[in-house]
Structure formats: structure tokens, C-alpha cells
mmCIF file of C-alpha atoms and ligand atoms in Angstrom:
data_model
loop_
_atom_site.group_PDB
_atom_site.id
_atom_site.type_symbol
_atom_site.label_atom_id
_atom_site.label_comp_id
_atom_site.label_asym_id
_atom_site.label_seq_id
_atom_site.Cartn_x
_atom_site.Cartn_y
_atom_site.Cartn_z
ATOM 1 C CA UNK A 3 109.444 110.392 119.005
ATOM 2 C CA UNK A 4 107.964 108.135 121.582
ATOM 3 C CA UNK A 5 106.515 104.991 119.922
ATOM 4 C CA UNK A 6 103.491 103.065 120.837
ATOM 5 C CA UNK A 7 102.642 99.618 119.550
ATOM 6 C CA UNK A 8 101.147 100.215 116.123
ATOM 7 C CA UNK A 9 97.796 98.934 115.078
ATOM 8 C CA UNK A 10 97.754 96.144 112.552
ATOM 9 C CA UNK A 11 95.203 94.432 110.182
ATOM 10 C CA UNK A 12 95.398 90.866 109.185
ATOM 11 C CA UNK A 13 98.874 90.627 110.834
ATOM 12 C CA UNK A 14 100.326 93.485 108.873
ATOM 13 C CA UNK A 15 101.174 96.760 110.590
ATOM 14 C CA UNK A 16 99.047 99.666 109.252
ATOM 15 C CA UNK A 17 101.811 102.224 109.642
ATOM 16 C CA UNK A 18 104.665 101.758 107.255
ATOM 17 C CA UNK A 19 108.111 100.761 108.378
ATOM 18 C CA UNK A 20 109.561 104.296 107.688
ATOM 19 C CA UNK A 21 107.212 105.775 110.218
ATOM 20 C CA UNK A 22 106.799 102.896 112.620
ATOM 21 C CA UNK A 23 109.028 104.398 115.304
ATOM 22 C CA UNK A 24 107.102 107.638 115.330
ATOM 23 C CA UNK A 25 103.787 106.264 116.713
ATOM 24 C CA UNK A 26 102.566 109.120 118.745
ATOM 25 C CA UNK A 27 104.462 112.168 119.958
ATOM 26 C CA UNK A 28 105.195 112.851 123.576
ATOM 27 C CA UNK A 29 103.250 116.112 123.229
ATOM 28 C CA UNK A 30 99.907 114.269 122.800
ATOM 29 C CA UNK A 31 100.624 112.152 125.896
ATOM 30 C CA UNK A 32 101.705 115.081 128.049
ATOM 31 C CA UNK A 33 98.935 117.400 126.845
ATOM 32 C CA UNK A 34 96.408 114.637 127.776
ATOM 33 C CA UNK A 35 98.026 114.364 131.215
ATOM 34 C CA UNK A 36 97.735 118.151 131.664
ATOM 35 C CA UNK A 37 94.061 118.043 130.881
ATOM 36 C CA UNK A 38 93.442 114.960 133.045
ATOM 37 C CA UNK A 39 95.179 116.402 136.105
ATOM 38 C CA UNK A 40 94.436 120.128 135.676
ATOM 39 C CA UNK A 41 98.297 120.762 135.585
ATOM 40 C CA UNK A 42 99.771 123.845 134.083
ATOM 41 C CA UNK A 43 101.096 122.950 130.561
ATOM 42 C CA UNK A 44 104.577 124.160 130.110
ATOM 43 C CA UNK A 45 105.192 121.173 127.787
ATOM 44 C CA UNK A 46 104.185 122.211 124.262
ATOM 45 C CA UNK A 47 105.623 125.461 122.939
ATOM 46 C CA UNK A 48 102.677 127.619 122.019
ATOM 47 C CA UNK A 49 101.867 131.055 123.472
ATOM 48 C CA UNK A 50 98.738 131.356 125.678
ATOM 49 C CA UNK A 51 97.994 134.798 124.312
ATOM 50 C CA UNK A 52 97.554 135.809 120.665
ATOM 51 C CA UNK A 53 99.937 138.073 118.730
ATOM 52 C CA UNK A 54 99.417 141.781 117.799
ATOM 53 C CA UNK A 55 95.882 142.982 117.366
ATOM 54 C CA UNK A 56 96.649 144.799 114.176
ATOM 55 C CA UNK A 57 97.923 141.574 112.568
ATOM 56 C CA UNK A 58 94.767 139.725 113.541
ATOM 57 C CA UNK A 59 92.720 142.552 112.096
ATOM 58 C CA UNK A 60 94.772 142.371 108.908
ATOM 59 C CA UNK A 61 93.678 138.668 108.570
ATOM 60 C CA UNK A 62 90.060 139.648 109.160
ATOM 61 C CA UNK A 63 90.423 142.301 106.528
ATOM 62 C CA UNK A 64 91.900 139.978 104.022
ATOM 63 C CA UNK A 65 89.102 137.465 104.617
ATOM 64 C CA UNK A 66 86.390 140.147 104.197
ATOM 65 C CA UNK A 67 87.992 141.547 101.095
ATOM 66 C CA UNK A 68 88.216 138.224 99.485
ATOM 67 C CA UNK A 69 91.961 138.090 99.379
ATOM 68 C CA UNK A 70 93.326 134.637 99.620
ATOM 69 C CA UNK A 71 89.973 132.808 100.099
ATOM 70 C CA UNK A 72 90.719 130.879 96.915
ATOM 71 C CA UNK A 73 93.910 129.023 96.119
ATOM 72 C CA UNK A 74 96.706 131.486 96.397
ATOM 73 C CA UNK A 75 99.693 131.261 93.972
ATOM 74 C CA UNK A 76 101.839 128.221 94.462
ATOM 75 C CA UNK A 77 104.996 130.058 95.579
ATOM 76 C CA UNK A 78 102.897 132.232 97.964
ATOM 77 C CA UNK A 79 101.072 135.649 97.509
ATOM 78 C CA UNK A 80 103.374 138.369 95.901
ATOM 79 C CA UNK A 81 102.793 140.618 98.850
ATOM 80 C CA UNK A 82 104.198 138.119 101.328
ATOM 81 C CA UNK A 83 107.052 137.059 99.107
ATOM 82 C CA UNK A 84 108.088 140.717 98.811
ATOM 83 C CA UNK A 85 107.751 141.225 102.616
ATOM 84 C CA UNK A 86 109.929 138.138 103.382
ATOM 85 C CA UNK A 87 112.633 139.376 100.944
ATOM 86 C CA UNK A 88 112.397 142.940 102.453
ATOM 87 C CA UNK A 89 112.682 141.398 106.007
ATOM 88 C CA UNK A 90 115.779 139.449 105.106
ATOM 89 C CA UNK A 91 117.290 142.580 103.574
ATOM 90 C CA UNK A 92 116.362 144.871 106.529
ATOM 91 C CA UNK A 93 117.495 142.529 109.250
ATOM 92 C CA UNK A 94 120.541 140.777 107.710
ATOM 93 C CA UNK A 95 121.485 142.487 104.525
ATOM 94 C CA UNK A 96 120.620 139.318 102.507
ATOM 95 C CA UNK A 97 118.934 139.977 99.147
ATOM 96 C CA UNK A 98 116.503 137.478 97.559
ATOM 97 C CA UNK A 99 114.494 137.784 94.476
ATOM 98 C CA UNK A 100 110.903 137.501 95.616
ATOM 99 C CA UNK A 101 109.905 135.745 92.473
ATOM 100 C CA UNK A 102 112.715 133.105 92.225
ATOM 101 C CA UNK A 103 114.193 132.826 95.742
ATOM 102 C CA UNK A 104 111.314 132.853 98.153
ATOM 103 C CA UNK A 105 108.680 130.065 98.774
ATOM 104 C CA UNK A 106 105.777 130.235 101.206
ATOM 105 C CA UNK A 107 104.876 126.980 103.018
ATOM 106 C CA UNK A 108 102.374 125.515 105.524
ATOM 107 C CA UNK A 109 104.565 126.501 108.514
ATOM 108 C CA UNK A 110 108.206 125.698 108.904
ATOM 109 C CA UNK A 111 107.123 122.025 109.395
ATOM 110 C CA UNK A 112 106.202 121.811 105.708
ATOM 111 C CA UNK A 113 109.334 123.665 104.651
ATOM 112 C CA UNK A 114 111.465 121.101 106.522
ATOM 113 C CA UNK A 115 109.572 118.168 105.051
ATOM 114 C CA UNK A 116 109.560 119.515 101.454
ATOM 115 C CA UNK A 117 113.244 120.348 101.670
ATOM 116 C CA UNK A 118 114.210 116.897 102.789
ATOM 117 C CA UNK A 119 111.824 115.138 100.373
ATOM 118 C CA UNK A 120 113.253 117.240 97.494
ATOM 119 C CA UNK A 121 116.939 117.059 98.314
ATOM 120 C CA UNK A 122 117.639 113.689 99.902
ATOM 121 C CA UNK A 123 117.994 110.468 97.902
ATOM 122 C CA UNK A 124 117.280 107.113 99.750
ATOM 123 C CA UNK A 125 120.479 106.205 101.456
ATOM 124 C CA UNK A 126 121.836 109.725 101.755
ATOM 125 C CA UNK A 127 123.081 110.713 105.177
ATOM 126 C CA UNK A 128 121.659 113.755 106.920
ATOM 127 C CA UNK A 129 123.544 115.288 109.845
ATOM 128 C CA UNK A 130 121.410 116.922 112.429
ATOM 129 C CA UNK A 131 122.112 118.327 115.875
ATOM 130 C CA UNK A 132 120.829 116.177 118.627
ATOM 131 C CA UNK A 133 118.596 116.713 120.506
ATOM 132 C CA UNK A 134 116.333 117.614 117.585
ATOM 133 C CA UNK A 135 113.003 119.028 116.888
ATOM 134 C CA UNK A 136 110.743 116.007 116.508
ATOM 135 C CA UNK A 137 109.653 116.520 112.852
ATOM 136 C CA UNK A 138 113.400 116.276 111.625
ATOM 137 C CA UNK A 139 113.707 112.556 112.268
ATOM 138 C CA UNK A 140 110.347 111.772 110.783
ATOM 139 C CA UNK A 141 111.044 113.932 107.692
ATOM 140 C CA UNK A 142 114.434 112.349 107.124
ATOM 141 C CA UNK A 143 112.784 108.974 107.451
ATOM 142 C CA UNK A 144 110.004 109.904 104.917
ATOM 143 C CA UNK A 145 112.673 110.909 102.468
ATOM 144 C CA UNK A 146 114.478 107.615 102.998
ATOM 145 C CA UNK A 147 117.550 109.294 104.366
ATOM 146 C CA UNK A 148 119.714 108.090 107.255
ATOM 147 C CA UNK A 149 120.000 110.500 110.147
ATOM 148 C CA UNK A 150 123.342 111.032 111.640
ATOM 149 C CA UNK A 151 123.091 112.752 114.964
ATOM 150 C CA UNK A 152 125.736 114.984 116.496
ATOM 151 C CA UNK A 153 125.089 115.484 120.095
ATOM 152 C CA UNK A 154 125.095 118.865 121.855
ATOM 153 C CA UNK A 155 126.571 118.402 125.266
ATOM 154 C CA UNK A 156 126.317 120.656 128.338
ATOM 155 C CA UNK A 157 129.528 122.242 129.459
ATOM 156 C CA UNK A 158 130.195 122.286 133.168
ATOM 157 C CA UNK A 159 128.680 119.903 135.660
ATOM 158 C CA UNK A 160 125.148 120.093 137.112
ATOM 159 C CA UNK A 161 126.467 120.605 140.537
ATOM 160 C CA UNK A 162 123.839 121.107 143.177
ATOM 161 C CA UNK A 163 121.329 123.117 141.175
ATOM 162 C CA UNK A 164 120.926 126.773 140.706
ATOM 163 C CA UNK A 165 121.006 129.108 137.759
ATOM 164 C CA UNK A 166 124.382 128.285 136.274
ATOM 165 C CA UNK A 167 124.128 131.176 133.823
ATOM 166 C CA UNK A 168 127.206 130.298 131.806
ATOM 167 C CA UNK A 169 126.336 126.678 131.105
ATOM 168 C CA UNK A 170 125.199 125.905 127.571
ATOM 169 C CA UNK A 171 124.765 122.947 125.313
ATOM 170 C CA UNK A 172 127.729 123.141 122.959
ATOM 171 C CA UNK A 173 128.535 121.729 119.557
ATOM 172 C CA UNK A 174 131.754 119.789 119.381
ATOM 173 C CA UNK A 175 133.051 120.890 116.000
ATOM 174 C CA UNK A 176 135.470 117.923 115.798
ATOM 175 C CA UNK A 177 132.492 115.538 116.219
ATOM 176 C CA UNK A 178 130.681 117.451 113.501
ATOM 177 C CA UNK A 179 133.649 117.087 111.234
ATOM 178 C CA UNK A 180 133.971 113.328 111.913
ATOM 179 C CA UNK A 181 130.316 112.873 111.074
ATOM 180 C CA UNK A 182 130.838 113.873 107.466
ATOM 181 C CA UNK A 183 131.213 110.966 105.134
ATOM 182 C CA UNK A 184 131.133 110.500 101.261
ATOM 183 C CA UNK A 185 127.360 109.801 101.753
ATOM 184 C CA UNK A 186 126.608 113.000 103.588
ATOM 185 C CA UNK A 187 124.036 114.981 101.455
ATOM 186 C CA UNK A 188 123.227 117.806 103.855
ATOM 187 C CA UNK A 189 123.415 119.424 107.230
ATOM 188 C CA UNK A 190 120.197 120.133 109.046
ATOM 189 C CA UNK A 191 120.832 122.894 111.508
ATOM 190 C CA UNK A 192 118.687 124.683 114.011
ATOM 191 C CA UNK A 193 119.730 127.989 115.691
ATOM 192 C CA UNK A 194 118.442 129.164 117.990
ATOM 193 C CA UNK A 195 118.140 125.632 119.078
ATOM 194 C CA UNK A 196 115.039 123.936 120.283
ATOM 195 C CA UNK A 197 115.043 122.370 122.964
ATOM 196 C CA UNK A 198 118.412 123.414 124.433
ATOM 197 C CA UNK A 199 118.245 127.225 123.900
ATOM 198 C CA UNK A 200 121.732 127.160 122.397
ATOM 199 C CA UNK A 201 122.477 129.931 119.911
ATOM 200 C CA UNK A 202 125.448 129.010 117.728
ATOM 201 C CA UNK A 203 128.138 131.557 117.955
ATOM 202 C CA UNK A 204 129.741 133.447 115.018
ATOM 203 C CA UNK A 205 132.812 131.295 115.381
ATOM 204 C CA UNK A 206 130.881 128.057 115.350
ATOM 205 C CA UNK A 207 128.807 129.149 112.411
ATOM 206 C CA UNK A 208 131.953 130.177 110.524
ATOM 207 C CA UNK A 209 133.420 126.712 111.124
ATOM 208 C CA UNK A 210 130.282 124.963 110.012
ATOM 209 C CA UNK A 211 130.332 127.074 106.863
ATOM 210 C CA UNK A 212 133.910 126.142 106.156
ATOM 211 C CA UNK A 213 133.031 122.446 106.556
ATOM 212 C CA UNK A 214 130.032 122.746 104.164
ATOM 213 C CA UNK A 215 132.054 124.508 101.554
ATOM 214 C CA UNK A 216 134.978 122.040 101.888
ATOM 215 C CA UNK A 217 132.639 119.081 101.402
ATOM 216 C CA UNK A 218 130.237 120.800 99.050
ATOM 217 C CA UNK A 219 127.354 120.066 101.378
ATOM 218 C CA UNK A 220 123.807 121.560 101.207
ATOM 219 C CA UNK A 221 122.577 123.042 104.409
ATOM 220 C CA UNK A 222 118.975 123.331 105.560
ATOM 221 C CA UNK A 223 118.745 125.694 108.483
ATOM 222 C CA UNK A 224 115.705 126.083 110.667
ATOM 223 C CA UNK A 225 115.710 129.654 112.063
ATOM 224 C CA UNK A 226 112.087 129.922 113.390
ATOM 225 C CA UNK A 227 113.393 131.458 116.573
ATOM 226 C CA UNK A 228 115.357 134.211 114.740
ATOM 227 C CA UNK A 229 113.578 136.931 116.732
ATOM 228 C CA UNK A 230 114.276 135.201 120.056
ATOM 229 C CA UNK A 231 117.999 135.696 120.552
ATOM 230 C CA UNK A 232 118.367 137.455 123.902
ATOM 231 C CA UNK A 233 121.964 138.818 123.686
ATOM 232 C CA UNK A 234 124.120 140.660 121.188
ATOM 233 C CA UNK A 235 124.873 140.286 118.355
ATOM 234 C CA UNK A 236 121.394 138.757 117.811
ATOM 235 C CA UNK A 237 120.535 136.261 115.220
ATOM 236 C CA UNK A 238 123.221 135.366 112.612
ATOM 237 C CA UNK A 239 121.742 133.621 109.590
ATOM 238 C CA UNK A 240 124.037 130.942 108.236
ATOM 239 C CA UNK A 241 123.408 132.249 104.751
ATOM 240 C CA UNK A 242 125.432 135.412 105.584
ATOM 241 C CA UNK A 243 128.618 133.373 105.971
ATOM 242 C CA UNK A 244 131.193 133.025 103.119
ATOM 243 C CA UNK A 245 130.186 130.510 100.497
ATOM 244 C CA UNK A 246 126.786 129.774 102.138
ATOM 245 C CA UNK A 247 124.297 131.973 100.274
ATOM 246 C CA UNK A 248 124.464 129.571 97.327
ATOM 247 C CA UNK A 249 124.135 126.298 99.320
ATOM 248 C CA UNK A 250 121.749 127.193 102.122
ATOM 249 C CA UNK A 251 118.001 126.573 102.413
ATOM 250 C CA UNK A 252 116.858 129.034 105.187
ATOM 251 C CA UNK A 253 113.586 128.239 106.862
ATOM 252 C CA UNK A 254 111.519 130.464 109.101
ATOM 253 C CA UNK A 255 107.890 130.931 110.140
ATOM 254 C CA UNK A 256 105.377 133.435 111.466
ATOM 255 C CA UNK A 257 104.214 131.105 114.260
ATOM 256 C CA UNK A 258 106.908 131.854 116.933
ATOM 257 C CA UNK A 259 107.756 135.472 115.907
ATOM 258 C CA UNK A 260 104.153 136.692 115.956
ATOM 259 C CA UNK A 261 102.520 134.342 118.296
ATOM 260 C CA UNK A 262 100.024 132.885 115.784
ATOM 261 C CA UNK A 263 101.210 129.240 115.762
ATOM 262 C CA UNK A 264 97.798 128.126 114.404
ATOM 263 C CA UNK A 265 98.130 130.063 111.173
ATOM 264 C CA UNK A 266 100.912 127.896 109.826
ATOM 265 C CA UNK A 267 102.590 130.435 107.600
ATOM 266 C CA UNK A 268 106.223 129.532 106.939
ATOM 267 C CA UNK A 269 108.761 130.271 104.235
ATOM 268 C CA UNK A 270 111.947 129.234 102.584
ATOM 269 C CA UNK A 271 114.644 131.537 101.147
ATOM 270 C CA UNK A 272 117.308 130.010 98.968
ATOM 271 C CA UNK A 273 118.906 130.289 95.461
ATOM 272 C CA UNK A 274 116.548 129.630 92.509
ATOM 273 C CA UNK A 275 117.600 126.041 91.801
ATOM 274 C CA UNK A 276 117.111 125.055 95.429
ATOM 275 C CA UNK A 277 113.760 126.858 95.688
ATOM 276 C CA UNK A 278 112.578 125.100 92.498
ATOM 277 C CA UNK A 279 113.499 121.724 93.977
ATOM 278 C CA UNK A 280 111.799 122.339 97.257
ATOM 279 C CA UNK A 281 108.752 123.746 95.497
ATOM 280 C CA UNK A 282 108.495 120.498 93.447
ATOM 281 C CA UNK A 283 107.935 118.511 96.676
ATOM 282 C CA UNK A 284 105.844 121.232 98.413
ATOM 283 C CA UNK A 285 103.277 121.421 95.627
ATOM 284 C CA UNK A 286 102.226 117.788 96.245
ATOM 285 C CA UNK A 287 102.091 118.122 100.065
ATOM 286 C CA UNK A 288 99.712 121.026 100.538
ATOM 287 C CA UNK A 289 99.904 122.720 97.090
ATOM 288 C CA UNK A 290 99.041 126.009 98.897
ATOM 289 C CA UNK A 291 97.817 127.074 102.318
ATOM 290 C CA UNK A 292 96.706 129.886 104.757
ATOM 291 C CA UNK A 293 95.464 132.212 101.995
ATOM 292 C CA UNK A 294 94.146 135.257 104.049
ATOM 293 C CA UNK A 295 96.808 134.740 106.739
ATOM 294 C CA UNK A 296 99.545 135.230 104.137
ATOM 295 C CA UNK A 297 98.379 138.813 103.604
ATOM 296 C CA UNK A 298 98.388 139.310 107.432
ATOM 297 C CA UNK A 299 101.858 137.958 107.830
ATOM 298 C CA UNK A 300 103.059 140.298 105.094
ATOM 299 C CA UNK A 301 102.007 143.236 107.186
ATOM 300 C CA UNK A 302 103.405 141.592 110.380
ATOM 301 C CA UNK A 303 106.841 141.265 108.810
ATOM 302 C CA UNK A 304 106.818 145.035 108.092
ATOM 303 C CA UNK A 305 105.980 146.014 111.707
ATOM 304 C CA UNK A 306 108.391 148.575 113.141
ATOM 305 C CA UNK A 307 111.416 147.435 115.041
ATOM 306 C CA UNK A 308 109.525 148.443 118.245
ATOM 307 C CA UNK A 309 107.326 145.386 117.953
ATOM 308 C CA UNK A 310 110.269 142.987 117.743
ATOM 309 C CA UNK A 311 112.089 144.670 120.568
ATOM 310 C CA UNK A 312 109.064 144.664 122.907
ATOM 311 C CA UNK A 313 108.429 140.949 122.051
ATOM 312 C CA UNK A 314 111.986 140.049 122.844
ATOM 313 C CA UNK A 315 112.041 142.081 126.106
ATOM 314 C CA UNK A 316 108.841 140.429 127.220
ATOM 315 C CA UNK A 317 110.187 136.912 126.534
ATOM 316 C CA UNK A 318 113.459 137.714 128.174
ATOM 317 C CA UNK A 319 111.625 138.737 131.398
ATOM 318 C CA UNK A 320 109.630 135.526 131.130
ATOM 319 C CA UNK A 321 112.827 133.451 130.698
ATOM 320 C CA UNK A 322 114.410 135.121 133.748
ATOM 321 C CA UNK A 323 111.239 134.454 135.798
ATOM 322 C CA UNK A 324 111.049 130.774 134.905
ATOM 323 C CA UNK A 325 114.769 130.103 135.008
ATOM 324 C CA UNK A 326 115.204 131.553 138.422
ATOM 325 C CA UNK A 327 112.034 129.796 139.703
ATOM 326 C CA UNK A 328 113.344 126.517 138.482
ATOM 327 C CA UNK A 329 116.693 127.096 140.062
ATOM 328 C CA UNK A 330 114.967 127.945 143.396
ATOM 329 C CA UNK A 331 113.051 124.626 143.091
ATOM 330 C CA UNK A 332 116.380 122.768 142.845
ATOM 331 C CA UNK A 333 116.829 122.176 139.139
ATOM 332 C CA UNK A 334 120.113 122.817 137.486
ATOM 333 C CA UNK A 335 119.148 125.381 134.854
ATOM 334 C CA UNK A 336 120.698 125.821 131.379
ATOM 335 C CA UNK A 337 119.854 129.423 130.789
ATOM 336 C CA UNK A 338 118.811 129.647 127.139
ATOM 337 C CA UNK A 339 120.386 132.298 124.910
ATOM 338 C CA UNK A 340 117.463 131.994 122.515
ATOM 339 C CA UNK A 341 114.046 130.246 121.962
ATOM 340 C CA UNK A 342 111.259 130.149 124.433
ATOM 341 C CA UNK A 343 112.336 126.931 126.252
ATOM 342 C CA UNK A 344 114.502 126.303 129.327
ATOM 343 C CA UNK A 345 116.293 122.957 129.582
ATOM 344 C CA UNK A 346 116.895 121.795 133.122
ATOM 345 C CA UNK A 347 118.812 118.984 134.666
ATOM 346 C CA UNK A 348 117.022 116.976 137.317
ATOM 347 C CA UNK A 349 119.936 115.289 138.852
ATOM 348 C CA UNK A 350 120.306 117.847 141.643
ATOM 349 C CA UNK A 351 116.823 116.793 142.590
ATOM 350 C CA UNK A 352 118.081 113.228 143.060
ATOM 351 C CA UNK A 353 116.463 112.082 139.794
ATOM 352 C CA UNK A 354 117.939 110.475 136.699
ATOM 353 C CA UNK A 355 115.073 109.565 134.285
ATOM 354 C CA UNK A 356 113.424 112.573 132.701
ATOM 355 C CA UNK A 357 110.625 110.505 131.137
ATOM 356 C CA UNK A 358 109.589 108.963 134.454
ATOM 357 C CA UNK A 359 109.971 112.403 136.086
ATOM 358 C CA UNK A 360 107.715 114.129 133.555
ATOM 359 C CA UNK A 361 105.080 111.392 133.713
ATOM 360 C CA UNK A 362 104.888 111.886 137.551
ATOM 361 C CA UNK A 363 105.298 115.741 137.600
ATOM 362 C CA UNK A 364 101.608 116.652 136.911
ATOM 363 C CA UNK A 365 100.545 114.564 140.014
ATOM 364 C CA UNK A 366 103.422 115.666 142.156
ATOM 365 C CA UNK A 367 103.540 119.361 141.367
ATOM 366 C CA UNK A 368 100.683 120.212 138.927
ATOM 367 C CA UNK A 369 103.024 121.139 136.106
ATOM 368 C CA UNK A 370 103.651 119.487 132.672
ATOM 369 C CA UNK A 371 107.117 119.446 131.172
ATOM 370 C CA UNK A 372 108.731 117.501 128.284
ATOM 371 C CA UNK A 373 111.543 114.999 128.685
ATOM 372 C CA UNK A 374 114.332 115.888 126.349
ATOM 373 C CA UNK A 375 115.216 112.237 125.957
ATOM 374 C CA UNK A 376 112.440 111.889 123.321
ATOM 375 C CA UNK A 377 114.449 114.357 121.082
ATOM 376 C CA UNK A 378 117.497 112.106 121.074
ATOM 377 C CA UNK A 379 118.615 108.874 119.190
ATOM 378 C CA UNK A 380 121.089 108.470 122.061
ATOM 379 C CA UNK A 381 118.431 108.404 124.740
ATOM 380 C CA UNK A 382 121.000 107.978 127.527
ATOM 381 C CA UNK A 383 122.590 111.323 126.545
ATOM 382 C CA UNK A 384 119.331 113.058 127.088
ATOM 383 C CA UNK A 385 117.987 111.144 130.089
ATOM 384 C CA UNK A 386 118.299 113.705 132.835
ATOM 385 C CA UNK A 387 117.116 116.786 130.879
ATOM 386 C CA UNK A 388 113.694 118.226 131.091
ATOM 387 C CA UNK A 389 112.304 121.147 128.964
ATOM 388 C CA UNK A 390 109.906 123.832 130.170
ATOM 389 C CA UNK A 391 108.270 126.429 127.870
ATOM 390 C CA UNK A 392 107.952 130.115 129.078
ATOM 391 C CA UNK A 393 105.846 131.522 126.297
ATOM 392 C CA UNK A 394 102.970 131.811 128.772
ATOM 393 C CA UNK A 395 101.329 134.710 130.743
ATOM 394 C CA UNK A 396 103.434 135.947 133.612
ATOM 395 C CA UNK A 397 100.695 134.914 136.131
ATOM 396 C CA UNK A 398 100.757 131.393 134.713
ATOM 397 C CA UNK A 399 104.580 131.173 135.104
ATOM 398 C CA UNK A 400 104.330 132.533 138.689
ATOM 399 C CA UNK A 401 101.856 129.918 139.605
ATOM 400 C CA UNK A 402 103.998 127.139 138.037
ATOM 401 C CA UNK A 403 107.045 128.302 139.846
ATOM 402 C CA UNK A 404 105.093 128.376 143.153
ATOM 403 C CA UNK A 405 103.854 124.844 142.559
ATOM 404 C CA UNK A 406 107.333 123.615 141.680
ATOM 405 C CA UNK A 407 108.657 124.853 145.043
ATOM 406 C CA UNK A 408 107.024 121.761 146.572
ATOM 407 C CA UNK A 409 109.534 119.411 144.941
HETATM 408 C C1 LIG B 512 107.778 125.261 116.300
HETATM 409 C C2 LIG B 512 108.920 124.788 115.514
HETATM 410 C C3 LIG B 512 108.777 124.470 114.090
HETATM 411 C C4 LIG B 512 107.407 124.434 113.442
HETATM 412 O O1 LIG B 512 107.007 125.637 112.981
HETATM 413 P P1 LIG B 512 105.582 125.877 112.225
HETATM 414 O O2 LIG B 512 105.697 127.081 111.518
HETATM 415 O O3 LIG B 512 104.555 125.812 113.348
HETATM 416 O O4 LIG B 512 105.421 124.640 111.392
HETATM 417 C C5 LIG B 512 109.967 124.141 113.308
HETATM 418 N N1 LIG B 512 111.152 124.069 113.959
HETATM 419 C C6 LIG B 512 111.262 124.335 115.286
HETATM 420 C C7 LIG B 512 112.593 124.198 115.863
HETATM 421 C C8 LIG B 512 110.250 124.649 116.061
HETATM 422 O O5 LIG B 512 110.391 124.910 117.394
#
């Protein structure tokens, strides 16, 4: 959400006013810095190794067998829709009709955009948890909605650095309640939450559900990190709470769970009327996408529990490695309960401005990170926080930690 001065022609800006504030993302700037300085890129959240060999082979097989090489069906190939429904049932006991209640999209990104474009009328208010994933603000803007941020705030004080294991970014439920107005159309949630690593608790989700039912709100929930919850009870889909199955649009994606972020296979599960609405918008965005990859993801979703457990164990070890390394380097660390990001506080290092800190970090220490401030409307609230990704090879994380010791 960093903006750069937009190009114009004949005195008129080329980029329309809805998108003007979203010039270029911070990821482009920081990734360019990583390349220019040879720094280790812990900025953007993509794995530096590919997912399971058998899933990659499944994609190759689909390509060779001519499955998905032409336009797949608009809602997604039947095999994948059945696999998504089976996954929701096996993991969460949620049943969805694969023909009426499942929609395959071009990643979670398209699912988010299509949901907002379909469900939001210009002038409607959309409540989202701040800091937010950068596509939320842009998609709300494209839909003509007004975003109403509710800020997650760290409990405890940053102190003098170290791995304050208990500190998390928390949702103030009173603040959420106060944000609801007669113009509120929907809540846009994200748990596990990027960038803070917060996983909303059962009690918090129950309260959100009560609020949604009381005000008859729709909820769009981004659960792309559903398989990256490090502690019991694991992921709790909002749709499992009382009154939520019929008002929730649940979004997930294969990118994070199977480490194939380039395939862009995402999906929506929701009641038939909500799926039909989202599909109406989706059909004019991409129509369809990722043909052969859809067959491969269908196989991936049916992998035995051992895959998901091993993936989680590997990521937990990487979280611990990076979190303790950052603590040793003097950061205050908000140990994430989910996702593959660690949010740190730079104040114990004598710094206040995360954007300036991240711009200087590649030169100073040979590491790239992302300033959380770019994910906030209230930039001051996010100023001292900096995000590092740990979805990287262990040797890369070890080298990054060694470099950061110089701070
Ligand atoms: C990565 C990410 C997405 C995008 O997922 P794609 O399937 O790659 O489009 C959406 N939401 C959050 C919170 C993410 O971190």
C-alpha cells in the first residue's frame, strides 16, 4: 500500500481515483532492493522450495493427459470441487455440496476480489482487521466500499527485546462492536492472521459470530493459513460457529498449504446464493484458470494427515529458529501462533520507524524485511513493527540470523 506519484497524460492521471493510493506495493520495492544488494529476502511470503513431488507429478500427468489444457468448467473441475468438499468435511465436519457450494478461483486473491465486487455496493462499509493483507484495501476500493479498520494491538510492552512468547496482537471486541454501523455490509476476517501471526481464539470467534448474527452481517473469511496453526486446537473455521454456516464466505488456497504459490489455485465455500453471487463477479475477472493444476490440487487435498503434520512440524521448527534468532539480535518478538511470518518490534533496537529501518536493513545487515506500517490505515499504530517470513530453507534462515546479529 505504498503509493508512488502516478503517471499522467495530458494532465489527467492514468490510474483512476479508486486505485490511486495503491501505486506500487512495498514488495516490489523491497524485492528490488534484495536483488540490488544481494540481501536475503525474508520480505515476501513465498517458500524457496517447491511442495510435494507427487503433487508436482500430478500436474505433469494432467498436462500430458490433456486434462485442463482447455477452459475448465466455470465453477472449477468436478474432481477439485469434490476434493475441497471432502477436505472441509474431514478436517472440520463442514458439509458443502460440491456442485452448489464450492467455487474454484485464481488463488485466494481472486476469491477476495470477486467476493467484495459481488457483495459490496458503493458506499457500503467493510470492517477489516488492521494491519491487513494488502489486496483487501484495493479490493474494497474497487468495489466502491469504505474500509473500516479495527486495529489489532500487541498486549504487553516491548520491553528490552527477547522472545516474549506470550505476547500477541489482540482484537478488542468492544472496538469491533463499535465499528458496526447501519452501513456495515460485511466483516472481512483473516485467521490465522497475516502479518501478525495471531490466531483468533474460540472465544473471540464465538463473539464475532454473535455480532454477525445480531446485525445480520455477511462475513468473508480468509483462511489461507488454515494448515499453519501451531498449537491446539488447530484451525477453527468461522463457518463452524452457530449461525455462521449460512452467512460466511470461506476462502482458502493451495499456495500456502502445498508450497506452490505460483499455481494460483484458490477456492470459496459458502451457501448456494453466496456462491452464485461470487461466481457472477469471478466469471468476468478470469472466467477460469489453472486448468491442469486444479487436478493436481485435488490430489494434494487428499494427501494423508502425515503430509499436513510434517509440513506443520517443519514450519514450527523454522518459526522457532527465526524467532529466537531475532530475539538474540535484539528485536522484541511477537511469536506467531499461525502463518509463516514473525512480526517484531524494533523499539528495543532504539528504532521507531519501520519503513526507514527496512529501507536501510539490506545495506546494514544483508536482510530484507517488510514494514508492517504499509498494512495499516493508521500508519502510526504500525510504525515500529517489521515482518520477517520464515518459509525458507533452514540454511537460509541460519544465515539471515547470523547476519542480523551485527545489528
Ligand atoms: C498469500 C495470501 C493470499 C493470497 O493467496 P493466493 O492464493 O496466492 O492468491 C491471501 N490472503 C492472505 C492473508 C495471504 O497471505
